[in-house]
C-alpha positions as a LaTeX table, in Angstrom:
\begin{tabular}{lrrr}
\hline
Residue & $x$ (\AA) & $y$ (\AA) & $z$ (\AA) \\
\hline
Met1 & 102.50 & 65.43 & 114.01 \\
Arg2 & 102.89 & 65.37 & 117.79 \\
Tyr3 & 103.79 & 69.02 & 118.21 \\
Glu4 & 103.34 & 72.44 & 116.66 \\
Val5 & 105.83 & 75.27 & 117.10 \\
Gly6 & 105.82 & 78.90 & 116.03 \\
Ser7 & 108.88 & 80.33 & 114.32 \\
Val8 & 109.97 & 83.71 & 113.04 \\
Pro9 & 109.83 & 83.83 & 109.21 \\
Tyr10 & 113.36 & 85.19 & 108.78 \\
Leu11 & 116.32 & 83.61 & 107.05 \\
Asn12 & 118.18 & 83.17 & 110.32 \\
Ala13 & 115.60 & 80.64 & 111.56 \\
Lys14 & 115.52 & 78.49 & 108.42 \\
Pro15 & 118.37 & 76.15 & 109.42 \\
Leu16 & 116.51 & 75.37 & 112.66 \\
Val17 & 113.33 & 74.18 & 110.95 \\
Arg18 & 114.48 & 72.85 & 107.57 \\
Tyr19 & 114.67 & 69.31 & 109.00 \\
Phe20 & 110.98 & 69.41 & 109.91 \\
Glu21 & 110.05 & 70.86 & 106.53 \\
Asp22 & 112.01 & 68.16 & 104.69 \\
Leu23 & 110.22 & 65.42 & 106.63 \\
Gly24 & 106.85 & 66.79 & 105.50 \\
Asp25 & 103.89 & 64.82 & 106.82 \\
Glu26 & 106.25 & 62.43 & 108.61 \\
Ser27 & 107.66 & 65.19 & 110.77 \\
Pro28 & 106.84 & 65.02 & 114.49 \\
Val29 & 106.81 & 68.83 & 114.55 \\
Lys30 & 104.71 & 71.23 & 112.47 \\
Val31 & 106.14 & 74.73 & 111.98 \\
Thr32 & 103.93 & 77.83 & 111.78 \\
Tyr33 & 105.53 & 81.19 & 110.90 \\
Glu34 & 104.76 & 84.58 & 112.44 \\
Val35 & 106.55 & 87.82 & 113.32 \\
Pro36 & 108.19 & 87.87 & 116.78 \\
Ser37 & 105.67 & 90.19 & 118.42 \\
Arg38 & 102.76 & 87.85 & 117.62 \\
Leu39 & 104.31 & 84.56 & 118.69 \\
Pro40 & 103.74 & 84.89 & 122.48 \\
Ala41 & 99.96 & 85.01 & 121.97 \\
Met42 & 100.15 & 81.75 & 120.01 \\
Leu43 & 101.95 & 80.11 & 122.91 \\
Ala44 & 99.58 & 81.55 & 125.51 \\
Ser45 & 96.54 & 80.26 & 123.61 \\
Gly46 & 97.95 & 76.74 & 123.39 \\
Gln47 & 98.05 & 76.81 & 119.60 \\
Val48 & 101.75 & 75.91 & 119.75 \\
Gln49 & 103.90 & 74.21 & 122.36 \\
Ala50 & 107.03 & 76.29 & 121.77 \\
Ile51 & 107.99 & 79.47 & 119.96 \\
Met52 & 111.23 & 80.73 & 118.48 \\
Val53 & 110.94 & 84.13 & 120.05 \\
Ser54 & 112.98 & 87.11 & 121.18 \\
Ser55 & 115.20 & 86.22 & 124.12 \\
Ile56 & 113.69 & 88.97 & 126.27 \\
Glu57 & 110.61 & 86.75 & 126.59 \\
Ala58 & 112.68 & 84.06 & 128.32 \\
Leu59 & 114.04 & 86.54 & 130.84 \\
Arg60 & 111.13 & 88.65 & 132.03 \\
Ser61 & 108.79 & 86.00 & 133.43 \\
Pro62 & 109.49 & 83.23 & 135.97 \\
Gly63 & 109.25 & 79.55 & 135.08 \\
Arg64 & 109.73 & 79.86 & 131.33 \\
Arg65 & 111.18 & 76.79 & 129.67 \\
Val66 & 113.82 & 76.96 & 126.95 \\
Ala67 & 115.01 & 74.14 & 124.70 \\
Ala68 & 118.60 & 73.45 & 125.67 \\
Gly69 & 121.50 & 73.65 & 123.27 \\
Val70 & 119.93 & 75.73 & 120.51 \\
Ser71 & 119.23 & 79.41 & 119.82 \\
Ile72 & 119.58 & 82.09 & 117.20 \\
Gly73 & 122.79 & 83.81 & 118.23 \\
Thr74 & 125.88 & 85.64 & 117.08 \\
Leu75 & 129.47 & 85.84 & 118.25 \\
Ser76 & 130.07 & 89.27 & 116.72 \\
Asp77 & 128.39 & 91.17 & 113.84 \\
Val78 & 124.79 & 90.20 & 113.11 \\
Leu79 & 124.12 & 92.09 & 109.83 \\
Ser80 & 120.36 & 91.71 & 110.23 \\
Val81 & 119.75 & 93.84 & 113.34 \\
Arg82 & 120.91 & 97.39 & 112.77 \\
Val83 & 120.27 & 100.97 & 113.75 \\
Phe84 & 120.27 & 103.49 & 110.88 \\
Ser85 & 120.75 & 107.07 & 111.99 \\
Lys86 & 120.80 & 110.51 & 110.34 \\
Val87 & 123.08 & 111.78 & 113.12 \\
His88 & 126.02 & 110.41 & 115.09 \\
Pro89 & 124.77 & 107.87 & 117.67 \\
Ser90 & 125.73 & 110.22 & 120.52 \\
Glu91 & 123.29 & 112.79 & 119.10 \\
Ile92 & 120.24 & 110.54 & 118.67 \\
Arg93 & 117.22 & 112.00 & 120.43 \\
Ser94 & 114.40 & 109.90 & 118.94 \\
Val95 & 114.23 & 106.36 & 117.53 \\
Ala96 & 111.64 & 104.58 & 115.41 \\
Phe97 & 111.63 & 100.99 & 116.66 \\
Asp98 & 110.68 & 98.04 & 114.48 \\
Ala99 & 107.15 & 97.19 & 115.63 \\
Ser100 & 107.76 & 93.47 & 115.06 \\
Ser101 & 110.70 & 93.32 & 117.45 \\
Met102 & 111.23 & 93.17 & 121.21 \\
Thr103 & 114.78 & 92.13 & 122.00 \\
Ser104 & 116.31 & 94.36 & 119.32 \\
Asn105 & 114.49 & 97.45 & 120.56 \\
Ala106 & 115.57 & 96.83 & 124.14 \\
Leu107 & 119.14 & 96.15 & 123.06 \\
Thr108 & 119.14 & 99.41 & 121.11 \\
Arg109 & 118.28 & 101.32 & 124.28 \\
Ile110 & 121.04 & 99.55 & 126.22 \\
Ile111 & 123.68 & 100.23 & 123.58 \\
Leu112 & 122.70 & 103.88 & 123.10 \\
Lys113 & 122.75 & 104.50 & 126.86 \\
Asp114 & 125.83 & 102.52 & 127.88 \\
Thr115 & 128.03 & 103.12 & 124.84 \\
Tyr116 & 126.86 & 106.49 & 123.51 \\
Gly117 & 125.37 & 108.14 & 126.60 \\
Val118 & 121.93 & 108.94 & 125.17 \\
Asp119 & 118.42 & 107.92 & 126.22 \\
Pro120 & 116.19 & 108.82 & 123.26 \\
Ser121 & 112.42 & 108.80 & 123.02 \\
Gly122 & 110.95 & 106.03 & 120.88 \\
Glu123 & 107.98 & 105.01 & 118.78 \\
Ala124 & 107.09 & 101.60 & 117.33 \\
Met125 & 106.60 & 101.72 & 113.57 \\
Pro126 & 106.33 & 99.34 & 110.59 \\
Pro127 & 109.79 & 98.47 & 109.17 \\
Asp128 & 110.00 & 101.18 & 106.48 \\
Leu129 & 113.21 & 103.13 & 107.01 \\
Glu130 & 112.24 & 106.11 & 104.85 \\
Ala131 & 109.05 & 106.60 & 106.84 \\
Met132 & 110.85 & 105.95 & 110.12 \\
Leu133 & 113.34 & 108.73 & 109.51 \\
Val134 & 110.77 & 111.41 & 108.65 \\
Asp135 & 110.18 & 112.33 & 112.28 \\
His136 & 112.98 & 110.41 & 114.02 \\
Asp137 & 116.75 & 110.60 & 114.13 \\
Ala138 & 117.16 & 106.84 & 113.78 \\
Gly139 & 115.32 & 103.65 & 112.91 \\
Val140 & 115.80 & 100.00 & 113.92 \\
Leu141 & 115.38 & 97.26 & 111.31 \\
Ile142 & 115.61 & 93.52 & 111.97 \\
Gly143 & 115.61 & 90.27 & 110.04 \\
Asp144 & 115.72 & 90.25 & 106.26 \\
Asn145 & 114.68 & 93.93 & 106.22 \\
Gly146 & 117.75 & 94.75 & 108.28 \\
Met147 & 120.02 & 93.03 & 105.77 \\
Arg148 & 118.34 & 94.49 & 102.68 \\
Glu149 & 118.73 & 98.11 & 103.73 \\
Glu150 & 121.93 & 99.75 & 102.44 \\
Gly151 & 121.63 & 102.87 & 104.58 \\
Lys152 & 123.54 & 105.09 & 102.20 \\
Gly153 & 124.68 & 108.32 & 103.86 \\
Leu154 & 123.55 & 107.13 & 107.31 \\
His155 & 125.37 & 106.13 & 110.46 \\
Ile156 & 124.88 & 102.37 & 110.94 \\
Leu157 & 125.20 & 100.42 & 114.17 \\
Asp158 & 125.39 & 96.64 & 113.94 \\
Leu159 & 123.92 & 95.62 & 117.29 \\
Gly160 & 125.75 & 92.29 & 117.39 \\
Arg161 & 129.10 & 94.05 & 117.10 \\
Glu162 & 128.02 & 96.76 & 119.56 \\
Trp163 & 127.04 & 94.09 & 122.12 \\
Leu164 & 130.39 & 92.31 & 121.74 \\
Asp165 & 132.26 & 95.58 & 122.15 \\
Leu166 & 130.23 & 96.41 & 125.26 \\
Thr167 & 130.33 & 93.02 & 127.01 \\
Gly168 & 132.79 & 90.70 & 125.25 \\
Leu169 & 130.05 & 88.05 & 125.09 \\
Pro170 & 127.96 & 86.31 & 122.43 \\
Phe171 & 124.40 & 87.54 & 122.01 \\
Val172 & 121.35 & 85.28 & 122.06 \\
Trp173 & 118.68 & 86.87 & 119.86 \\
Ala174 & 116.01 & 84.20 & 120.11 \\
Val175 & 115.31 & 80.87 & 121.80 \\
Trp176 & 112.78 & 78.06 & 121.61 \\
Leu177 & 110.56 & 79.00 & 124.55 \\
Gly178 & 107.54 & 77.35 & 126.13 \\
Asp179 & 105.83 & 76.32 & 129.34 \\
Glu180 & 104.91 & 72.84 & 130.60 \\
Ala181 & 104.02 & 71.80 & 127.04 \\
Leu182 & 107.68 & 72.19 & 126.05 \\
Thr183 & 108.55 & 68.65 & 127.04 \\
Glu184 & 111.97 & 67.04 & 127.02 \\
Glu185 & 110.92 & 65.11 & 123.92 \\
Leu186 & 110.01 & 68.29 & 122.04 \\
Ala187 & 113.20 & 70.01 & 123.22 \\
Asp188 & 115.21 & 67.06 & 121.92 \\
Tyr189 & 113.47 & 67.29 & 118.53 \\
Leu190 & 114.36 & 71.00 & 118.38 \\
Ala191 & 117.99 & 70.31 & 119.26 \\
Leu192 & 118.08 & 67.49 & 116.69 \\
Ala193 & 116.71 & 69.84 & 114.04 \\
Glu194 & 119.54 & 72.30 & 114.77 \\
Arg195 & 122.14 & 69.57 & 114.24 \\
Glu196 & 120.39 & 68.27 & 111.12 \\
Gly197 & 120.15 & 71.84 & 109.85 \\
Arg198 & 123.91 & 71.94 & 109.51 \\
Asn199 & 123.69 & 69.04 & 107.04 \\
Arg200 & 120.99 & 70.89 & 105.09 \\
Leu201 & 122.68 & 74.28 & 105.07 \\
Glu202 & 123.54 & 74.24 & 101.38 \\
Ala203 & 119.89 & 73.60 & 100.52 \\
Val204 & 118.80 & 76.45 & 102.78 \\
Ile205 & 121.32 & 78.77 & 101.15 \\
Ala206 & 120.24 & 77.76 & 97.64 \\
Asp207 & 116.60 & 78.57 & 98.44 \\
Ala208 & 117.33 & 81.79 & 100.32 \\
Pro209 & 117.52 & 84.35 & 97.46 \\
Ala210 & 114.06 & 83.44 & 96.17 \\
His211 & 112.54 & 83.87 & 99.64 \\
Thr212 & 114.44 & 86.96 & 100.76 \\
Gly213 & 115.43 & 88.84 & 97.62 \\
Leu214 & 119.00 & 88.93 & 98.92 \\
Pro215 & 122.06 & 87.96 & 96.86 \\
Leu216 & 123.22 & 84.37 & 97.15 \\
Ser217 & 126.66 & 85.50 & 98.33 \\
Leu218 & 125.15 & 87.49 & 101.20 \\
Cys219 & 122.86 & 84.61 & 102.21 \\
Arg220 & 125.86 & 82.27 & 102.26 \\
Lys221 & 127.95 & 84.67 & 104.34 \\
Tyr222 & 125.09 & 85.25 & 106.75 \\
Leu223 & 124.35 & 81.57 & 107.38 \\
Thr224 & 127.91 & 80.24 & 107.38 \\
Glu225 & 129.89 & 83.09 & 108.97 \\
Ile226 & 127.45 & 85.20 & 111.00 \\
Met227 & 124.76 & 83.02 & 112.52 \\
His228 & 125.64 & 80.89 & 115.54 \\
Tyr229 & 123.09 & 78.29 & 116.64 \\
Pro230 & 124.55 & 76.26 & 119.55 \\
Met231 & 123.68 & 77.57 & 123.01 \\
Tyr232 & 125.83 & 76.33 & 125.84 \\
Glu233 & 127.63 & 77.98 & 128.75 \\
Arg234 & 129.24 & 80.94 & 126.98 \\
Glu235 & 126.02 & 81.79 & 125.17 \\
Leu236 & 124.04 & 81.42 & 128.39 \\
Glu237 & 126.46 & 83.84 & 130.05 \\
Gly238 & 125.59 & 86.36 & 127.36 \\
Leu239 & 121.89 & 85.75 & 127.91 \\
Arg240 & 122.25 & 86.30 & 131.65 \\
Glu241 & 124.15 & 89.54 & 131.08 \\
Phe242 & 121.39 & 90.76 & 128.78 \\
Gly243 & 118.88 & 90.02 & 131.52 \\
Arg244 & 120.97 & 91.90 & 134.07 \\
Leu245 & 121.19 & 94.96 & 131.84 \\
Leu246 & 117.49 & 94.84 & 130.97 \\
Ala247 & 116.64 & 95.01 & 134.67 \\
Leu248 & 119.33 & 97.62 & 135.39 \\
His249 & 117.87 & 99.91 & 132.72 \\
Gly250 & 114.30 & 99.36 & 133.86 \\
Leu251 & 113.32 & 97.61 & 130.63 \\
Ile252 & 111.98 & 94.65 & 132.62 \\
Asp253 & 111.04 & 94.50 & 136.30 \\
Arg254 & 113.36 & 91.60 & 137.04 \\
Ala255 & 115.45 & 89.08 & 135.13 \\
Phe256 & 114.58 & 85.42 & 135.65 \\
Glu257 & 116.74 & 82.42 & 134.77 \\
Pro258 & 114.85 & 80.20 & 132.29 \\
Ile259 & 114.56 & 76.46 & 132.87 \\
Leu260 & 116.62 & 74.55 & 130.30 \\
Val261 & 114.90 & 71.43 & 128.98 \\
Gly262 & 116.29 & 68.55 & 126.94 \\
Lys263 & 119.15 & 66.09 & 126.68 \\
Ala264 & 121.31 & 68.66 & 124.84 \\
Leu265 & 122.45 & 69.69 & 128.31 \\
Lys266 & 124.26 & 66.37 & 128.59 \\
Tyr267 & 126.41 & 66.68 & 125.49 \\
Gly268 & 126.76 & 70.45 & 125.19 \\
Thr269 & 130.10 & 72.13 & 125.32 \\
\hline
\end{tabular}
């Protein structure tokens, strides 16, 4: 294998790496799984050449490279990134943030401030909603945990829908990010895997309940109706707007435009 990449272990990333998994030892890319908050250290150490990581990482440092044409995104509802609150969102005073997340926590602050007019205190916690809500008004859950939670009797904010209502734009949750080691060749492999993942989607869906504990019908809906993997101009516009709002709210010092790498730029629409 020529390359190693780090990916989030969630269902939403499976279509982007199934191609490499199916190739086995013949794959040019090895995939290692880790939670989002731990992936940047893997990249910094040189263990991997690219990481599928929260989009905030691509925006807050200059010179970051991103594989063109592919991301984990949504056009509307996301289902897997949600805020569960004991009170109406306009009354939230404290939030337990998912300790494994970055982008979702920052987006929560933007939505609560710009849509609901509140700026709550926050604490990072493990993704256990019952424990989160002991001392906090609301909790943020992401990934498969975010989909599993029913949230009975709670106010629920789907952050994909909230973003669309606020901006009218798609949201880019995660990208393949790297530095000089993210070469055009690797970026092209990652874009190829996204296209090949569409052909393998039924296999991903069939395997999903065993890995996630979620019903097959929900896994199918999530991967065929909710997730959006291409990343071209409209998606990049959403990413830029997220960067602008991150800086405006003081969640990052400054938003930087990532460097797009790969031939996907030439055939993207």
